[in-house]
GROMACS .gro file of C-alpha atoms in nm:
model
  387
    1MET     CA    1  -0.496  -0.825   6.768
    2THR     CA    2  -0.584  -0.462   6.707
    3SER     CA    3  -0.794  -0.387   6.401
    4THR     CA    4  -0.784  -0.059   6.216
    5THR     CA    5  -1.006   0.112   5.964
    6ASN     CA    6  -0.726   0.294   5.784
    7ASP     CA    7  -0.797   0.347   5.416
    8VAL     CA    8  -0.472   0.188   5.300
    9PHE     CA    9  -0.568   0.221   4.934
   10GLY     CA   10  -0.707   0.571   4.949
   11TRP     CA   11  -0.413   0.695   4.746
   12LEU     CA   12  -0.551   0.503   4.449
   13ASP     CA   13  -0.848   0.740   4.428
   14THR     CA   14  -0.614   1.038   4.404
   15ARG     CA   15  -0.421   0.873   4.124
   16SER     CA   16  -0.744   0.779   3.948
   17ARG     CA   17  -0.871   1.138   3.956
   18ALA     CA   18  -0.539   1.262   3.817
   19ARG     CA   19  -0.555   1.013   3.528
   20ALA     CA   20  -0.913   1.109   3.453
   21LYS     CA   21  -0.822   1.480   3.447
   22ALA     CA   22  -0.538   1.407   3.203
   23GLY     CA   23  -0.764   1.198   2.979
   24LEU     CA   24  -0.568   0.880   3.053
   25THR     CA   25  -0.834   0.656   3.204
   26ARG     CA   26  -0.849   0.316   3.037
   27SER     CA   27  -1.138   0.075   3.017
   28LEU     CA   28  -1.197  -0.283   2.909
   29ARG     CA   29  -1.441  -0.336   2.622
   30PRO     CA   30  -1.524  -0.703   2.567
   31ARG     CA   31  -1.547  -0.757   2.193
   32ALA     CA   32  -1.797  -0.970   2.010
   33ALA     CA   33  -1.684  -1.306   1.874
   34GLY     CA   34  -1.702  -1.167   1.523
   35SER     CA   35  -1.915  -0.924   1.330
   36ALA     CA   36  -1.933  -0.837   0.964
   37ASP     CA   37  -2.038  -0.489   1.072
   38MET     CA   38  -1.711  -0.411   1.254
   39LEU     CA   39  -1.391  -0.371   1.052
   40ASP     CA   40  -1.088  -0.456   1.266
   41LEU     CA   41  -0.791  -0.224   1.224
   42ALA     CA   42  -0.691  -0.239   1.591
   43SER     CA   43  -0.561  -0.591   1.649
   44ASN     CA   44  -0.215  -0.726   1.568
   45ASP     CA   45  -0.357  -0.998   1.343
   46TYR     CA   46  -0.127  -0.886   1.061
   47LEU     CA   47  -0.187  -1.180   0.831
   48GLY     CA   48  -0.553  -1.237   0.916
   49LEU     CA   49  -0.482  -1.588   1.045
   50THR     CA   50  -0.650  -1.572   1.387
   51ARG     CA   51  -0.978  -1.696   1.238
   52ASP     CA   52  -0.833  -1.900   0.953
   53PRO     CA   53  -1.000  -2.244   0.973
   54ARG     CA   54  -0.663  -2.415   0.930
   55VAL     CA   55  -0.541  -2.240   1.244
   56THR     CA   56  -0.853  -2.267   1.459
   57GLU     CA   57  -0.902  -2.634   1.375
   58ALA     CA   58  -0.540  -2.709   1.463
   59ALA     CA   59  -0.583  -2.531   1.797
   60ALA     CA   60  -0.902  -2.723   1.871
   61ALA     CA   61  -0.744  -3.055   1.775
   62ALA     CA   62  -0.448  -2.984   2.004
   63ALA     CA   63  -0.680  -2.909   2.296
   64ARG     CA   64  -0.876  -3.228   2.238
   65TYR     CA   65  -0.562  -3.441   2.215
   66TRP     CA   66  -0.332  -3.280   2.473
   67GLY     CA   67  -0.586  -3.115   2.704
   68ALA     CA   68  -0.688  -2.756   2.778
   69GLY     CA   69  -0.368  -2.669   2.964
   70ALA     CA   70   0.000  -2.761   2.959
   71THR     CA   71  -0.043  -2.900   3.317
   72GLY     CA   72   0.293  -2.779   3.444
   73SER     CA   73   0.618  -2.603   3.366
   74ARG     CA   74   0.800  -2.693   3.047
   75LEU     CA   75   1.064  -2.878   3.251
   76VAL     CA   76   0.810  -3.098   3.429
   77THR     CA   77   0.499  -3.189   3.227
   78GLY     CA   78   0.442  -2.876   3.017
   79SER     CA   79   0.636  -2.975   2.704
   80THR     CA   80   0.453  -3.163   2.429
   81GLU     CA   81   0.548  -3.281   2.085
   82LEU     CA   82   0.373  -2.968   1.952
   83HIS     CA   83   0.608  -2.742   2.147
   84ALA     CA   84   0.909  -2.925   2.005
   85GLU     CA   85   0.774  -2.913   1.649
   86LEU     CA   86   0.693  -2.543   1.682
   87GLU     CA   87   1.041  -2.464   1.812
   88HIS     CA   88   1.208  -2.663   1.534
   89GLU     CA   89   1.002  -2.512   1.251
   90LEU     CA   90   1.019  -2.158   1.390
   91ALA     CA   91   1.397  -2.173   1.414
   92GLU     CA   92   1.420  -2.321   1.065
   93HIS     CA   93   1.190  -2.054   0.918
   94CYS     CA   94   1.379  -1.766   1.077
   95GLY     CA   95   1.725  -1.908   1.011
   96ALA     CA   96   1.822  -1.960   1.376
   97GLU     CA   97   2.000  -2.259   1.528
   98ALA     CA   98   1.736  -2.315   1.794
   99ALA     CA   99   1.423  -2.171   1.955
  100LEU     CA  100   1.252  -2.184   2.293
  101VAL     CA  101   0.879  -2.120   2.339
  102PHE     CA  102   0.749  -1.920   2.637
  103SER     CA  103   0.391  -1.863   2.748
  104SER     CA  104   0.395  -1.499   2.626
  105GLY     CA  105   0.607  -1.260   2.424
  106PHE     CA  106   0.639  -1.036   2.730
  107LEU     CA  107   0.781  -1.325   2.929
  108ALA     CA  108   1.018  -1.421   2.647
  109ASN     CA  109   1.176  -1.075   2.669
  110LEU     CA  110   1.198  -1.087   3.048
  111GLY     CA  111   1.350  -1.435   3.031
  112ALA     CA  112   1.609  -1.349   2.767
  113LEU     CA  113   1.728  -1.023   2.920
  114THR     CA  114   1.748  -1.143   3.279
  115ALA     CA  115   1.924  -1.467   3.188
  116LEU     CA  116   2.175  -1.309   2.949
  117SER     CA  117   2.279  -1.014   3.163
  118GLY     CA  118   2.309  -0.933   3.534
  119PRO     CA  119   2.518  -0.704   3.755
  120GLY     CA  120   2.832  -0.748   3.543
  121THR     CA  121   2.661  -0.634   3.222
  122VAL     CA  122   2.571  -0.307   3.051
  123LEU     CA  123   2.246  -0.298   2.855
  124VAL     CA  124   2.227  -0.030   2.585
  125ALA     CA  125   1.861   0.023   2.502
  126ASP     CA  126   1.663   0.219   2.244
  127ALA     CA  127   1.443   0.486   2.402
  128HIS     CA  128   1.135   0.364   2.213
  129ASN     CA  129   1.163  -0.001   2.317
  130HIS     CA  130   0.852  -0.198   2.411
  131ALA     CA  131   0.753  -0.210   2.779
  132SER     CA  132   0.858  -0.575   2.803
  133LEU     CA  133   1.214  -0.486   2.702
  134ILE     CA  134   1.215  -0.195   2.946
  135ASP     CA  135   1.096  -0.418   3.228
  136GLY     CA  136   1.346  -0.686   3.130
  137CYS     CA  137   1.625  -0.432   3.162
  138ARG     CA  138   1.494  -0.322   3.503
  139LEU     CA  139   1.467  -0.677   3.635
  140SER     CA  140   1.808  -0.782   3.503
  141ARG     CA  141   2.002  -0.592   3.774
  142ALA     CA  142   2.235  -0.480   3.498
  143GLU     CA  143   2.342  -0.125   3.434
  144THR     CA  144   2.115   0.022   3.164
  145ALA     CA  145   2.206   0.309   2.933
  146GLU     CA  146   1.944   0.468   2.707
  147ALA     CA  147   2.079   0.545   2.360
  148GLY     CA  148   1.804   0.764   2.218
  149HIS     CA  149   1.600   0.638   1.924
  150CYS     CA  150   1.757   0.461   1.626
  151ASP     CA  151   2.099   0.613   1.692
  152PRO     CA  152   2.378   0.362   1.612
  153ALA     CA  153   2.648   0.626   1.666
  154ARG     CA  154   2.530   0.685   2.021
  155VAL     CA  155   2.510   0.310   2.079
  156ALA     CA  156   2.871   0.273   1.964
  157GLN     CA  157   2.977   0.558   2.193
  158LEU     CA  158   2.809   0.404   2.497
  159LEU     CA  159   2.963   0.066   2.422
  160ALA     CA  160   3.309   0.220   2.383
  161GLU     CA  161   3.278   0.411   2.712
  162ARG     CA  162   3.155   0.122   2.924
  163VAL     CA  163   3.356  -0.014   3.213
  164LYS     CA  164   3.189  -0.354   3.245
  165LYS     CA  165   3.316  -0.630   3.018
  166ARG     CA  166   2.985  -0.774   2.896
  167ALA     CA  167   2.729  -0.570   2.701
  168LEU     CA  168   2.403  -0.625   2.517
  169VAL     CA  169   2.234  -0.384   2.280
  170VAL     CA  170   1.855  -0.414   2.311
  171THR     CA  171   1.606  -0.299   2.048
  172ASP     CA  172   1.279  -0.370   1.873
  173SER     CA  173   1.307  -0.449   1.503
  174VAL     CA  174   0.980  -0.267   1.428
  175PHE     CA  175   0.872  -0.013   1.686
  176SER     CA  176   0.513  -0.074   1.783
  177VAL     CA  177   0.390   0.287   1.796
  178ASP     CA  178   0.494   0.438   1.461
  179GLY     CA  179   0.602   0.118   1.285
  180ASP     CA  180   0.951   0.249   1.204
  181LEU     CA  181   1.246   0.013   1.165
  182ALA     CA  182   1.556  -0.014   1.380
  183PRO     CA  183   1.888   0.017   1.189
  184LEU     CA  184   1.976  -0.344   1.269
  185ALA     CA  185   2.276  -0.377   1.036
  186GLU     CA  186   2.436  -0.064   1.181
  187LEU     CA  187   2.360  -0.174   1.537
  188ALA     CA  188   2.516  -0.514   1.469
  189ALA     CA  189   2.826  -0.343   1.332
  190ALA     CA  190   2.853  -0.130   1.647
  191CYS     CA  191   2.815  -0.442   1.861
  192ARG     CA  192   3.087  -0.628   1.673
  193ALA     CA  193   3.324  -0.335   1.690
  194HIS     CA  194   3.290  -0.323   2.068
  195GLY     CA  195   3.238  -0.685   2.172
  196ALA     CA  196   2.867  -0.674   2.249
  197ALA     CA  197   2.571  -0.898   2.170
  198LEU     CA  198   2.255  -0.778   1.998
  199VAL     CA  199   1.908  -0.870   2.130
  200VAL     CA  200   1.621  -0.790   1.892
  201ASP     CA  201   1.250  -0.810   1.967
  202ASP     CA  202   1.105  -0.908   1.628
  203ALA     CA  203   0.742  -0.922   1.744
  204HIS     CA  204   0.622  -0.684   1.473
  205GLY     CA  205   0.863  -0.812   1.207
  206LEU     CA  206   0.793  -1.185   1.204
  207GLY     CA  207   0.545  -1.266   0.928
  208VAL     CA  208   0.573  -0.917   0.777
  209LEU     CA  209   0.939  -0.843   0.698
  210GLY     CA  210   1.204  -1.049   0.525
  211GLU     CA  211   1.175  -1.308   0.251
  212GLY     CA  212   0.852  -1.498   0.309
  213GLY     CA  213   0.793  -1.321   0.640
  214ARG     CA  214   1.109  -1.451   0.806
  215GLY     CA  215   1.135  -1.133   1.010
  216GLY     CA  216   1.331  -0.813   1.047
  217VAL     CA  217   1.651  -0.983   1.161
  218HIS     CA  218   1.646  -1.204   0.852
  219ALA     CA  219   1.578  -0.900   0.632
  220ALA     CA  220   1.882  -0.728   0.782
  221GLY     CA  221   2.106  -1.023   0.691
  222LEU     CA  222   2.161  -1.123   1.054
  223ALA     CA  223   1.971  -1.453   1.066
  224GLY     CA  224   2.170  -1.723   1.242
  225ALA     CA  225   2.446  -1.486   1.353
  226PRO     CA  226   2.632  -1.620   1.658
  227ASP     CA  227   2.612  -1.285   1.839
  228VAL     CA  228   2.241  -1.210   1.778
  229VAL     CA  229   1.943  -1.324   1.985
  230VAL     CA  230   1.587  -1.276   1.861
  231THR     CA  231   1.270  -1.265   2.067
  232THR     CA  232   0.925  -1.273   1.914
  233THR     CA  233   0.560  -1.338   1.979
  234LEU     CA  234   0.313  -1.594   1.849
  235SER     CA  235   0.021  -1.356   1.902
  236LYS     CA  236   0.058  -1.125   1.604
  237SER     CA  237   0.131  -1.265   1.258
  238LEU     CA  238   0.088  -1.621   1.384
  239GLY     CA  239  -0.257  -1.544   1.521
  240SER     CA  240  -0.217  -1.741   1.844
  241GLN     CA  241  -0.059  -1.666   2.181
  242GLY     CA  242   0.283  -1.713   2.336
  243GLY     CA  243   0.639  -1.603   2.274
  244ALA     CA  244   0.975  -1.742   2.172
  245VAL     CA  245   1.348  -1.676   2.189
  246LEU     CA  246   1.563  -1.776   1.890
  247GLY     CA  247   1.940  -1.786   1.865
  248PRO     CA  248   2.254  -1.995   1.903
  249ARG     CA  249   2.199  -2.337   2.065
  250ARG     CA  250   2.417  -2.249   2.361
  251VAL     CA  251   2.202  -1.943   2.430
  252ILE     CA  252   1.884  -2.149   2.422
  253ALA     CA  253   2.042  -2.415   2.647
  254HIS     CA  254   2.140  -2.139   2.891
  255LEU     CA  255   1.782  -2.011   2.900
  256VAL     CA  256   1.646  -2.358   2.973
  257ASP     CA  257   1.877  -2.376   3.274
  258THR     CA  258   1.848  -2.019   3.403
  259ALA     CA  259   1.549  -1.819   3.268
  260ARG     CA  260   1.314  -1.798   3.567
  261GLY     CA  261   1.018  -1.703   3.345
  262PHE     CA  262   1.067  -2.034   3.165
  263ILE     CA  263   1.160  -2.260   3.456
  264PHE     CA  264   0.886  -2.154   3.697
  265ASP     CA  265   0.601  -2.073   3.457
  266THR     CA  266   0.337  -2.314   3.331
  267GLY     CA  267   0.406  -2.401   2.969
  268LEU     CA  268   0.216  -2.254   2.677
  269ALA     CA  269  -0.124  -2.420   2.636
  270PRO     CA  270  -0.122  -2.693   2.368
  271ALA     CA  271  -0.401  -2.518   2.176
  272CYS     CA  272  -0.183  -2.208   2.141
  273ALA     CA  273   0.118  -2.412   2.032
  274GLY     CA  274  -0.093  -2.603   1.780
  275GLY     CA  275  -0.252  -2.288   1.643
  276ALA     CA  276   0.081  -2.107   1.609
  277LEU     CA  277   0.238  -2.407   1.436
  278ALA     CA  278  -0.051  -2.422   1.188
  279ALA     CA  279  -0.023  -2.048   1.120
  280LEU     CA  280   0.351  -2.078   1.064
  281ARG     CA  281   0.287  -2.354   0.810
  282VAL     CA  282   0.029  -2.134   0.634
  283LEU     CA  283   0.286  -1.855   0.612
  284ARG     CA  284   0.549  -2.091   0.474
  285ALA     CA  285   0.303  -2.220   0.215
  286GLU     CA  286   0.183  -1.867   0.127
  287PRO     CA  287   0.489  -1.641   0.162
  288GLU     CA  288   0.315  -1.368  -0.035
  289LEU     CA  289   0.112  -1.283   0.276
  290ALA     CA  290   0.404  -1.084   0.415
  291GLY     CA  291   0.429  -0.854   0.114
  292ARG     CA  292   0.054  -0.812   0.104
  293SER     CA  293   0.041  -0.676   0.459
  294ARG     CA  294   0.316  -0.424   0.379
  295GLY     CA  295   0.132  -0.319   0.064
  296VAL     CA  296  -0.189  -0.258   0.258
  297ALA     CA  297   0.006  -0.044   0.506
  298ARG     CA  298   0.156   0.169   0.230
  299GLU     CA  299  -0.184   0.224   0.067
  300LEU     CA  300  -0.346   0.319   0.396
  301ALA     CA  301  -0.070   0.569   0.472
  302GLU     CA  302  -0.070   0.722   0.125
  303ARG     CA  303  -0.446   0.773   0.116
  304LEU     CA  304  -0.474   0.908   0.469
  305GLY     CA  305  -0.179   1.139   0.409
  306ALA     CA  306  -0.338   1.264   0.087
  307ALA     CA  307  -0.646   1.350   0.294
  308GLY     CA  308  -0.436   1.583   0.508
  309LEU     CA  309  -0.377   1.363   0.813
  310ALA     CA  310  -0.040   1.336   0.988
  311VAL     CA  311   0.056   0.977   0.906
  312SER     CA  312   0.372   0.776   0.966
  313SER     CA  313   0.564   0.624   0.676
  314PRO     CA  314   0.516   0.252   0.737
  315SER     CA  315   0.792   0.001   0.684
  316ALA     CA  316   0.597  -0.295   0.818
  317ALA     CA  317   0.227  -0.338   0.901
  318VAL     CA  318   0.174  -0.051   1.149
  319VAL     CA  319   0.027   0.283   1.039
  320SER     CA  320   0.022   0.565   1.293
  321VAL     CA  321  -0.205   0.872   1.262
  322ARG     CA  322  -0.137   1.159   1.502
  323ALA     CA  323  -0.409   1.316   1.715
  324PRO     CA  324  -0.407   1.664   1.876
  325SER     CA  325  -0.441   1.537   2.236
  326PRO     CA  326  -0.518   1.228   2.445
  327ALA     CA  327  -0.884   1.330   2.474
  328GLU     CA  328  -0.911   1.393   2.099
  329ALA     CA  329  -0.753   1.055   2.026
  330VAL     CA  330  -1.006   0.876   2.247
  331ALA     CA  331  -1.297   1.068   2.095
  332TRP     CA  332  -1.171   1.003   1.741
  333ALA     CA  333  -1.136   0.631   1.806
  334GLY     CA  334  -1.487   0.633   1.953
  335ARG     CA  335  -1.632   0.798   1.643
  336CYS     CA  336  -1.459   0.542   1.422
  337ARG     CA  337  -1.597   0.260   1.635
  338ALA     CA  338  -1.947   0.406   1.615
  339GLU     CA  339  -1.918   0.391   1.236
  340GLY     CA  340  -1.800   0.031   1.238
  341VAL     CA  341  -1.420   0.067   1.223
  342GLN     CA  342  -1.217  -0.047   1.523
  343VAL     CA  343  -0.885   0.138   1.553
  344GLY     CA  344  -0.613   0.140   1.814
  345CYS     CA  345  -0.573   0.443   2.038
  346PHE     CA  346  -0.226   0.504   2.183
  347ARG     CA  347  -0.173   0.773   2.448
  348PRO     CA  348   0.085   0.859   2.713
  349PRO     CA  349   0.231   0.683   2.902
  350SER     CA  350   0.212   0.406   2.638
  351VAL     CA  351   0.392   0.620   2.379
  352PRO     CA  352   0.754   0.726   2.440
  353ASP     CA  353   0.724   1.061   2.261
  354GLN     CA  354   0.411   1.163   2.457
  355VAL     CA  355   0.215   1.213   2.132
  356SER     CA  356  -0.132   1.059   2.109
  357ARG     CA  357  -0.232   0.881   1.792
  358LEU     CA  358  -0.453   0.626   1.626
  359ARG     CA  359  -0.270   0.304   1.547
  360LEU     CA  360  -0.393   0.107   1.246
  361THR     CA  361  -0.318  -0.254   1.161
  362ALA     CA  362  -0.266  -0.326   0.792
  363ARG     CA  363  -0.393  -0.681   0.768
  364ALA     CA  364  -0.302  -0.894   0.467
  365ASP     CA  365  -0.662  -1.007   0.425
  366LEU     CA  366  -0.820  -0.661   0.393
  367SER     CA  367  -1.016  -0.622   0.071
  368ALA     CA  368  -1.020  -0.315  -0.152
  369ALA     CA  369  -1.372  -0.235  -0.033
  370GLU     CA  370  -1.264  -0.258   0.330
  371LEU     CA  371  -0.972  -0.025   0.265
  372ASP     CA  372  -1.206   0.226   0.102
  373ARG     CA  373  -1.438   0.205   0.402
  374ALA     CA  374  -1.155   0.247   0.652
  375VAL     CA  375  -1.011   0.552   0.478
  376ALA     CA  376  -1.354   0.713   0.446
  377VAL     CA  377  -1.444   0.665   0.812
  378ILE     CA  378  -1.108   0.773   0.954
  379THR     CA  379  -1.094   1.090   0.746
  380ARG     CA  380  -1.461   1.178   0.800
  381THR     CA  381  -1.434   1.145   1.179
  382ALA     CA  382  -1.095   1.319   1.219
  383PRO     CA  383  -1.077   1.610   1.464
  384ARG     CA  384  -1.141   1.945   1.300
  385PRO     CA  385  -0.860   2.203   1.329
  386GLY     CA  386  -0.943   2.434   1.614
  387GLY     CA  387  -1.253   2.227   1.694
   0.00000   0.00000   0.00000
């Protein structure tokens, strides 16, 4: 056998230098377990339940009783009573006939889109969809048409012009970058006028929108509709990890039989299922949490806007603050972190409009003093015009 010394991965260095020059290098920063000195406005812990003792104790109890892992795929040994309870209560809360839990929200989107489409289907997708929806469309082998952003008229046009019989319209309910809402009622009307199904990723809507945090689909009056499928995550408002698909029973049964990301993946760890179930029960017992997170978002946006910053108008729990460039966004986030406020930093290629920004999480458990501190730090550290 002849050996070579070819540098088969040398091209990676070229790509790395190009990313560094463009200010797009990313790094992992292990966080501390918890610190009173660091105010978290970067996570997706919208309701502040990740560290709620009711949630953490439920997760620990599930691990002690069921074990650290699911031990196998859901169809072999990976389903527990906790998974079944979570699916039942999640579907009931959101007004769906049934639910199916996956090991991540990303995988739930891949599973739903690949199982519900294929070569004989057209997928009509919003241009600002999350990466998991984009990848689901790519893996589906279906024809995909991009409809711009929040443009029901264009969606209707693409559906009317299609040649293939089956079609799905694919959208987030709350877009993760700016926190704006999809026009779900109008999209549903376009789907019904042209014989298409609607698939909605409600990851940023569950726990925040709708009566008692039942989600964006519920808020749009589409809960339980026979032509609507909802995907979501357990890692944001429910403070745990995992994902789920909700919809008509026949859709869920089809996913159990055909979704490769469900069939061949190890089931969600019992601790995650137990934690998510406990968080869901907290939300159902304290429905005011949803409105509180939206109120915090509005106050953040109003006060930062009054300070002269370019801020999105939040409809859910995401507040976006524009930065002049990728490098300025990174530096701004670093200055905030140095002063004890952790903020998100979104840059291309993670943002569809190629605009860099800080992304702030409006948690329901933020106090008035913490809001004051956040606003003061973000405005004080903002890039100076022309600086």
